[in-house]
Amino acid sequence: MTKPYELVGLKEVEYKKILDVLGREPNELELNMYGVMWSEHCSYKHSRSLFKHFPTSNEKVLQGPGENAGIVDIGDNLAVAMKIESHNHPSAVEPYQGAATGVGGIIRDIFAMGARPVALLNSLRFGEIDEDQRVKQLFEGVVEGIAGYGNCMGIPTVGGEIHFNQSYQGNPLVNAMCVGIIEHDKIHRGTAKGLGNSIMYVGAATGRDGIGGASFASVELTEESEEKRSAVQVGDPFMEKLLLEACLELLETGCVVGIQDLGAAGLTSACCETATRGEGGMEIDVLKVPRREEGMIPVEVMISESQERMLLIVEKGREEEVNKIVKKWGLYSVIIGKVTNDNMLRVMEGDQVVGEMPAESLDSSGAPKYYKDYEVPAYYNEAKQFKSQDVQEPDNYQETLLEMLKAPNICSREWVYKQYDHMVRTNTVVKPGSDAAVLRVKGTQKGIALTTDCNSRLCYLDPREGSKIAVVEAARNLVCSGAKPLAITDGLNFGSPEKPDRFWQFRESVIGISEACRELDTPVISGNVSFYNETETKAIYPTPIIGMVGVLDDVEKACTSDFKDEGDVILLVGETKDELGGSEYLSRIHGLETGQVPFLNMALEKRLQKLVLETIEEGLVQSAHDLSEGGLAIALAESAISGNVGAKVSLETELRADIALYAESQSRFLITVKKENLTKIKEKISQSESPYTILGEVGGDTLEINVNGDKNTCLPIVEMEDAWRGAIQCIMA
């Protein structure tokens, strides 16, 4: 017989801890509140012990982890607030609403800090799209959900990434990122300060949607769990737009001393988190909470995850100011309780106490904390046995390049981002399709560059090195855009932490991210952990998404990846090595996902990033492109297609031609320069003691690649573009 605590996702040992805390049996409401707050989704009970590895501060960080979002200084009394979060399980069950409410939730995290959201990004993972109709339906629904919510909010979706792999079959990943701009002196936090101050509920009415969502996100996906559609929230972007404007106007008045989004676990999490950051206690009356459904009982009100709701801590005596402003925006605004200092979270139903527990015991600091056993999986050492010589060189390099350009992990994402309004608010300087998005910071000369990145195949083959590569690739994308990398927000998506091999993957990944961030001085200022991303048969590949922001002092110096003018000289900065392991070429052409991941030399990486950034800032670089999936051949093709101009390239190498063209060696940039600047560029590269190769020139209407004197490839731009731009459209049609 199933025990009551098991029904809310708790273990016996956790239930005994509740008995110790309360000194009695919890009632149904209290048990459910502990169930949602001690879920993996809310408490991070299997991951908190490893967070100590992350670097989380430097002179630029104004707010690190622990609040709704992280904040980093960009100068001139301005800062960027940013956060990424997952909505994986809801999107697997209801792709449109799962993705839409993921976007809505992350937007609220940003304006809860007092920042105005200026951009959205995403990172998506699906099964093999060309094999499964269900994957196409998930893909289509998720993209529509992201577009539907973001477009209605009037916030541009400016960047992201999408990967397809069999490991995500049945368990897609949907990570949404939001970025806002704020002045230093207008930062707000979710703190219930001031004894006797009013707790006010603002926004939409509460319904039964989303009940148990945090617990639902903290178990593996099974046929039984997928039936829990009540755990998927329903979003209303028009209501959220009103809420955003109302909250930003309220924060300007100075009457709000604390503000918190009602996200996972709803009122329960908002109340206990703000209480523990402030005076320690809170008392609320569930009868005063606006409801849109009849007959709701206290437990439903307290754990509902209905969208578009905020909790405000308002200075006593100024409640009417709040009511007046909120009423103007057509939203609910009611006093539901008060701040106390007795360290208790007390839930009333009128005059009756229906729940009472120490607020801190519900919060992550009071939740269980685990550090699980871990073991290296067998595949890890087996994969390292692969050698490039184990696969044959292609017979036809032209067909190989076209096949690579059509690969779902490489081809154009235009089918996706055409559904997103990426130009709304007219601040987008570099649109989707380049290495990173660039936005103008209104009223200044500054710009910010934004990206999300992760090669999950590399993270599977070597979680520590693959995670380092995710960080440095994100940084390279910003550098190619002319921005100095500042900080990251991470979305850590893994299988069950209770299985030793999965916990090993997670631990290695956290250490890898930490090492790379420390080297680049890009602290982790916010993030999210999503565990239990597995079906009854398999786990996803480890997928630590890196969202990164960088700053341009002069947005007019933003750089893009497309070839510009005939006669420009093409250079490869960095060095290609015999490293086919984990490459898209190995997967797409040879059907193998194995091998040693490329070696990352952090000293060289830092030198090259500094070099490329300085040359862009000095106006010496025409275009810059990071070499990642697909290697040199794909970087050349992408720059030629996006610039609508060809190139003639000659490469002398001791490597086999397919290795030279498709290896995914790290620390490489493809740049173009005007001939008159070539001498100066060569001098700067030599001064930095960095390897480089002059490949050829931009020009014509074909991409011609010669390797060791042989004309390896000669393809018209139009033919490459048809393959690259039409792949997803063809699959989805």
mmCIF file of N, CA and C in Angstrom, residues 96-179:
data_model
loop_
_atom_site.group_PDB
_atom_site.id
_atom_site.type_symbol
_atom_site.label_atom_id
_atom_site.label_comp_id
_atom_site.label_asym_id
_atom_site.label_seq_id
_atom_site.Cartn_x
_atom_site.Cartn_y
_atom_site.Cartn_z
ATOM 1 N N TYR A 96 3.246 22.755 -26.406
ATOM 2 C CA TYR A 96 2.980 24.190 -26.568
ATOM 3 C C TYR A 96 2.956 24.891 -25.207
ATOM 4 N N GLN A 97 2.107 24.414 -24.298
ATOM 5 C CA GLN A 97 1.986 25.077 -22.997
ATOM 6 C C GLN A 97 3.246 24.890 -22.153
ATOM 7 N N GLY A 98 3.891 23.742 -22.264
ATOM 8 C CA GLY A 98 5.120 23.523 -21.509
ATOM 9 C C GLY A 98 6.182 24.545 -21.877
ATOM 10 N N ALA A 99 6.365 24.764 -23.180
ATOM 11 C CA ALA A 99 7.359 25.739 -23.634
ATOM 12 C C ALA A 99 6.910 27.160 -23.338
ATOM 13 N N ALA A 100 5.632 27.454 -23.571
ATOM 14 C CA ALA A 100 5.126 28.816 -23.358
ATOM 15 C C ALA A 100 5.261 29.236 -21.903
ATOM 16 N N THR A 101 4.882 28.367 -20.988
ATOM 17 C CA THR A 101 4.959 28.733 -19.569
ATOM 18 C C THR A 101 6.402 28.736 -19.070
ATOM 19 N N GLY A 102 7.280 27.981 -19.730
ATOM 20 C CA GLY A 102 8.703 28.090 -19.417
ATOM 21 C C GLY A 102 9.217 29.487 -19.731
ATOM 22 N N VAL A 103 8.777 30.029 -20.863
ATOM 23 C CA VAL A 103 9.145 31.400 -21.235
ATOM 24 C C VAL A 103 8.542 32.392 -20.237
ATOM 25 N N GLY A 104 7.267 32.210 -19.909
ATOM 26 C CA GLY A 104 6.604 33.121 -18.974
ATOM 27 C C GLY A 104 7.275 33.146 -17.614
ATOM 28 N N GLY A 105 7.660 31.979 -17.116
ATOM 29 C CA GLY A 105 8.290 31.901 -15.800
ATOM 30 C C GLY A 105 9.634 32.593 -15.754
ATOM 31 N N ILE A 106 10.431 32.438 -16.815
ATOM 32 C CA ILE A 106 11.764 33.044 -16.797
ATOM 33 C C ILE A 106 11.675 34.554 -16.966
ATOM 34 N N ILE A 107 10.670 35.030 -17.667
ATOM 35 C CA ILE A 107 10.463 36.484 -17.778
ATOM 36 C C ILE A 107 10.149 37.072 -16.399
ATOM 37 N N ARG A 108 9.306 36.382 -15.625
ATOM 38 C CA ARG A 108 8.958 36.887 -14.287
ATOM 39 C C ARG A 108 10.181 36.936 -13.376
ATOM 40 N N ASP A 109 11.086 35.966 -13.529
ATOM 41 C CA ASP A 109 12.309 35.991 -12.727
ATOM 42 C C ASP A 109 13.112 37.259 -12.986
ATOM 43 N N ILE A 110 13.071 37.754 -14.199
ATOM 44 C CA ILE A 110 13.864 38.943 -14.541
ATOM 45 C C ILE A 110 13.203 40.211 -14.023
ATOM 46 N N PHE A 111 11.900 40.388 -14.256
ATOM 47 C CA PHE A 111 11.319 41.637 -13.766
ATOM 48 C C PHE A 111 11.086 41.616 -12.261
ATOM 49 N N ALA A 112 11.170 40.436 -11.636
ATOM 50 C CA ALA A 112 11.134 40.389 -10.174
ATOM 51 C C ALA A 112 12.379 41.040 -9.569
ATOM 52 N N MET A 113 13.446 41.154 -10.363
ATOM 53 C CA MET A 113 14.650 41.845 -9.890
ATOM 54 C C MET A 113 14.563 43.349 -10.119
ATOM 55 N N GLY A 114 13.493 43.772 -10.788
ATOM 56 C CA GLY A 114 13.349 45.183 -11.133
ATOM 57 C C GLY A 114 13.855 45.514 -12.513
ATOM 58 N N ALA A 115 14.307 44.502 -13.260
ATOM 59 C CA ALA A 115 14.864 44.724 -14.595
ATOM 60 C C ALA A 115 13.774 44.620 -15.654
ATOM 61 N N ARG A 116 13.915 45.416 -16.709
ATOM 62 C CA ARG A 116 12.998 45.278 -17.845
ATOM 63 C C ARG A 116 13.567 44.224 -18.796
ATOM 64 N N PRO A 117 12.811 43.158 -19.068
ATOM 65 C CA PRO A 117 13.291 42.130 -20.003
ATOM 66 C C PRO A 117 13.488 42.719 -21.405
ATOM 67 N N VAL A 118 14.649 42.415 -22.006
ATOM 68 C CA VAL A 118 14.943 42.944 -23.337
ATOM 69 C C VAL A 118 15.181 41.849 -24.366
ATOM 70 N N ALA A 119 15.381 40.608 -23.929
ATOM 71 C CA ALA A 119 15.660 39.546 -24.894
ATOM 72 C C ALA A 119 15.372 38.177 -24.304
ATOM 73 N N LEU A 120 15.009 37.263 -25.187
ATOM 74 C CA LEU A 120 14.814 35.856 -24.849
ATOM 75 C C LEU A 120 15.734 35.000 -25.715
ATOM 76 N N LEU A 121 16.214 33.911 -25.137
ATOM 77 C CA LEU A 121 16.956 32.900 -25.882
ATOM 78 C C LEU A 121 16.430 31.541 -25.451
ATOM 79 N N ASN A 122 16.842 30.504 -26.142
ATOM 80 C CA ASN A 122 16.424 29.159 -25.730
ATOM 81 C C ASN A 122 17.462 28.135 -26.154
ATOM 82 N N SER A 123 17.368 26.968 -25.564
ATOM 83 C CA SER A 123 18.204 25.834 -25.930
ATOM 84 C C SER A 123 17.314 24.600 -25.906
ATOM 85 N N LEU A 124 17.226 23.920 -27.044
ATOM 86 C CA LEU A 124 16.251 22.842 -27.210
ATOM 87 C C LEU A 124 16.939 21.543 -27.628
ATOM 88 N N ARG A 125 16.397 20.422 -27.163
ATOM 89 C CA ARG A 125 16.896 19.108 -27.544
ATOM 90 C C ARG A 125 15.716 18.186 -27.850
ATOM 91 N N PHE A 126 15.849 17.453 -28.956
ATOM 92 C CA PHE A 126 14.816 16.506 -29.365
ATOM 93 C C PHE A 126 15.468 15.231 -29.873
ATOM 94 N N GLY A 127 14.649 14.186 -30.029
ATOM 95 C CA GLY A 127 15.128 12.947 -30.632
ATOM 96 C C GLY A 127 15.446 13.154 -32.102
ATOM 97 N N GLU A 128 15.760 12.070 -32.795
ATOM 98 C CA GLU A 128 16.101 12.164 -34.217
ATOM 99 C C GLU A 128 14.877 12.597 -35.011
ATOM 100 N N ILE A 129 14.938 13.791 -35.591
ATOM 101 C CA ILE A 129 13.753 14.393 -36.196
ATOM 102 C C ILE A 129 13.353 13.738 -37.510
ATOM 103 N N ASP A 130 14.315 13.143 -38.212
ATOM 104 C CA ASP A 130 13.973 12.559 -39.512
ATOM 105 C C ASP A 130 13.514 11.105 -39.395
ATOM 106 N N GLU A 131 13.276 10.657 -38.162
ATOM 107 C CA GLU A 131 12.866 9.261 -37.982
ATOM 108 C C GLU A 131 11.523 9.098 -37.275
ATOM 109 N N ASP A 132 11.011 10.134 -36.640
ATOM 110 C CA ASP A 132 9.901 9.956 -35.703
ATOM 111 C C ASP A 132 8.901 11.096 -35.816
ATOM 112 N N GLN A 133 7.661 10.761 -36.135
ATOM 113 C CA GLN A 133 6.618 11.777 -36.266
ATOM 114 C C GLN A 133 6.344 12.463 -34.934
ATOM 115 N N ARG A 134 6.471 11.732 -33.833
ATOM 116 C CA ARG A 134 6.241 12.332 -32.513
ATOM 117 C C ARG A 134 7.269 13.425 -32.238
ATOM 118 N N VAL A 135 8.512 13.211 -32.658
ATOM 119 C CA VAL A 135 9.545 14.228 -32.464
ATOM 120 C C VAL A 135 9.184 15.495 -33.233
ATOM 121 N N LYS A 136 8.686 15.332 -34.448
ATOM 122 C CA LYS A 136 8.272 16.500 -35.236
ATOM 123 C C LYS A 136 7.159 17.264 -34.532
ATOM 124 N N GLN A 137 6.211 16.519 -33.950
ATOM 125 C CA GLN A 137 5.108 17.171 -33.236
ATOM 126 C C GLN A 137 5.615 17.925 -32.012
ATOM 127 N N LEU A 138 6.543 17.319 -31.268
ATOM 128 C CA LEU A 138 7.125 17.991 -30.106
ATOM 129 C C LEU A 138 7.880 19.247 -30.535
ATOM 130 N N PHE A 139 8.694 19.104 -31.551
ATOM 131 C CA PHE A 139 9.488 20.216 -32.069
ATOM 132 C C PHE A 139 8.584 21.375 -32.504
ATOM 133 N N GLU A 140 7.590 21.051 -33.284
ATOM 134 C CA GLU A 140 6.668 22.077 -33.780
ATOM 135 C C GLU A 140 5.919 22.748 -32.631
ATOM 136 N N GLY A 141 5.433 21.944 -31.682
ATOM 137 C CA GLY A 141 4.672 22.496 -30.562
ATOM 138 C C GLY A 141 5.515 23.380 -29.668
ATOM 139 N N VAL A 142 6.754 22.962 -29.384
ATOM 140 C CA VAL A 142 7.641 23.744 -28.528
ATOM 141 C C VAL A 142 7.981 25.081 -29.178
ATOM 142 N N VAL A 143 8.330 25.050 -30.453
ATOM 143 C CA VAL A 143 8.673 26.292 -31.160
ATOM 144 C C VAL A 143 7.472 27.233 -31.191
ATOM 145 N N GLU A 144 6.293 26.689 -31.442
ATOM 146 C CA GLU A 144 5.082 27.523 -31.444
ATOM 147 C C GLU A 144 4.819 28.118 -30.066
ATOM 148 N N GLY A 145 5.061 27.325 -29.018
ATOM 149 C CA GLY A 145 4.842 27.819 -27.661
ATOM 150 C C GLY A 145 5.792 28.952 -27.297
ATOM 151 N N ILE A 146 7.064 28.787 -27.661
ATOM 152 C CA ILE A 146 8.042 29.847 -27.403
ATOM 153 C C ILE A 146 7.671 31.105 -28.172
ATOM 154 N N ALA A 147 7.336 30.927 -29.450
ATOM 155 C CA ALA A 147 6.978 32.077 -30.286
ATOM 156 C C ALA A 147 5.701 32.738 -29.784
ATOM 157 N N GLY A 148 4.709 31.915 -29.448
ATOM 158 C CA GLY A 148 3.424 32.460 -29.030
ATOM 159 C C GLY A 148 3.535 33.333 -27.798
ATOM 160 N N TYR A 149 4.317 32.903 -26.827
ATOM 161 C CA TYR A 149 4.432 33.673 -25.584
ATOM 162 C C TYR A 149 5.351 34.884 -25.769
ATOM 163 N N GLY A 150 6.542 34.651 -26.316
ATOM 164 C CA GLY A 150 7.501 35.744 -26.474
ATOM 165 C C GLY A 150 6.998 36.841 -27.386
ATOM 166 N N ASN A 151 6.397 36.460 -28.507
ATOM 167 C CA ASN A 151 5.905 37.462 -29.454
ATOM 168 C C ASN A 151 4.807 38.313 -28.840
ATOM 169 N N CYS A 152 3.894 37.667 -28.111
ATOM 170 C CA CYS A 152 2.803 38.416 -27.471
ATOM 171 C C CYS A 152 3.329 39.366 -26.402
ATOM 172 N N MET A 153 4.418 38.989 -25.742
ATOM 173 C CA MET A 153 5.013 39.838 -24.709
ATOM 174 C C MET A 153 5.757 41.030 -25.290
ATOM 175 N N GLY A 154 6.060 40.966 -26.587
ATOM 176 C CA GLY A 154 6.833 42.042 -27.186
ATOM 177 C C GLY A 154 8.288 42.021 -26.763
ATOM 178 N N ILE A 155 8.803 40.823 -26.459
ATOM 179 C CA ILE A 155 10.215 40.658 -26.101
ATOM 180 C C ILE A 155 10.872 39.837 -27.213
ATOM 181 N N PRO A 156 11.920 40.360 -27.854
ATOM 182 C CA PRO A 156 12.498 39.635 -28.987
ATOM 183 C C PRO A 156 13.198 38.346 -28.564
ATOM 184 N N THR A 157 12.957 37.272 -29.308
ATOM 185 C CA THR A 157 13.722 36.039 -29.135
ATOM 186 C C THR A 157 14.878 36.112 -30.117
ATOM 187 N N VAL A 158 16.085 36.315 -29.600
ATOM 188 C CA VAL A 158 17.200 36.710 -30.460
ATOM 189 C C VAL A 158 18.240 35.623 -30.683
ATOM 190 N N GLY A 159 18.138 34.518 -29.966
ATOM 191 C CA GLY A 159 19.162 33.496 -30.137
ATOM 192 C C GLY A 159 18.776 32.191 -29.487
ATOM 193 N N GLY A 160 19.637 31.195 -29.702
ATOM 194 C CA GLY A 160 19.382 29.882 -29.115
ATOM 195 C C GLY A 160 20.135 28.815 -29.861
ATOM 196 N N GLU A 161 19.828 27.587 -29.546
ATOM 197 C CA GLU A 161 20.459 26.453 -30.222
ATOM 198 C C GLU A 161 19.529 25.265 -30.149
ATOM 199 N N ILE A 162 19.675 24.366 -31.117
ATOM 200 C CA ILE A 162 18.827 23.170 -31.194
ATOM 201 C C ILE A 162 19.707 21.993 -31.584
ATOM 202 N N HIS A 163 19.552 20.890 -30.872
ATOM 203 C CA HIS A 163 20.256 19.661 -31.245
ATOM 204 C C HIS A 163 19.271 18.506 -31.266
ATOM 205 N N PHE A 164 19.550 17.572 -32.162
ATOM 206 C CA PHE A 164 18.731 16.368 -32.287
ATOM 207 C C PHE A 164 19.626 15.156 -32.043
ATOM 208 N N ASN A 165 19.151 14.240 -31.200
ATOM 209 C CA ASN A 165 19.936 13.053 -30.889
ATOM 210 C C ASN A 165 19.005 11.996 -30.304
ATOM 211 N N GLN A 166 19.305 10.738 -30.593
ATOM 212 C CA GLN A 166 18.451 9.643 -30.130
ATOM 213 C C GLN A 166 18.301 9.609 -28.613
ATOM 214 N N SER A 167 19.252 10.169 -27.869
ATOM 215 C CA SER A 167 19.157 10.106 -26.404
ATOM 216 C C SER A 167 17.987 10.924 -25.861
ATOM 217 N N TYR A 168 17.480 11.877 -26.662
ATOM 218 C CA TYR A 168 16.364 12.720 -26.207
ATOM 219 C C TYR A 168 15.011 12.194 -26.691
ATOM 220 N N GLN A 169 15.028 11.017 -27.327
ATOM 221 C CA GLN A 169 13.782 10.421 -27.795
ATOM 222 C C GLN A 169 12.885 10.152 -26.581
ATOM 223 N N GLY A 170 11.751 10.806 -26.500
ATOM 224 C CA GLY A 170 10.839 10.616 -25.373
ATOM 225 C C GLY A 170 11.088 11.549 -24.218
ATOM 226 N N ASN A 171 12.223 12.280 -24.223
ATOM 227 C CA ASN A 171 12.511 13.224 -23.140
ATOM 228 C C ASN A 171 13.177 14.473 -23.718
ATOM 229 N N PRO A 172 12.390 15.328 -24.372
ATOM 230 C CA PRO A 172 12.970 16.555 -24.934
ATOM 231 C C PRO A 172 13.412 17.504 -23.827
ATOM 232 N N LEU A 173 14.319 18.405 -24.155
ATOM 233 C CA LEU A 173 14.751 19.445 -23.228
ATOM 234 C C LEU A 173 14.335 20.807 -23.771
ATOM 235 N N VAL A 174 13.727 21.600 -22.913
ATOM 236 C CA VAL A 174 13.313 22.956 -23.281
ATOM 237 C C VAL A 174 13.838 23.901 -22.209
ATOM 238 N N ASN A 175 14.907 24.619 -22.533
ATOM 239 C CA ASN A 175 15.520 25.577 -21.613
ATOM 240 C C ASN A 175 15.300 26.981 -22.148
ATOM 241 N N ALA A 176 14.699 27.835 -21.338
ATOM 242 C CA ALA A 176 14.410 29.214 -21.736
ATOM 243 C C ALA A 176 15.281 30.171 -20.935
ATOM 244 N N MET A 177 15.812 31.191 -21.614
ATOM 245 C CA MET A 177 16.676 32.184 -20.981
ATOM 246 C C MET A 177 16.105 33.570 -21.240
ATOM 247 N N CYS A 178 16.162 34.420 -20.225
ATOM 248 C CA CYS A 178 15.721 35.802 -20.376
ATOM 249 C C CYS A 178 16.793 36.735 -19.840
ATOM 250 N N VAL A 179 16.898 37.887 -20.479
ATOM 251 C CA VAL A 179 17.889 38.896 -20.113
ATOM 252 C C VAL A 179 17.186 40.236 -19.970
#
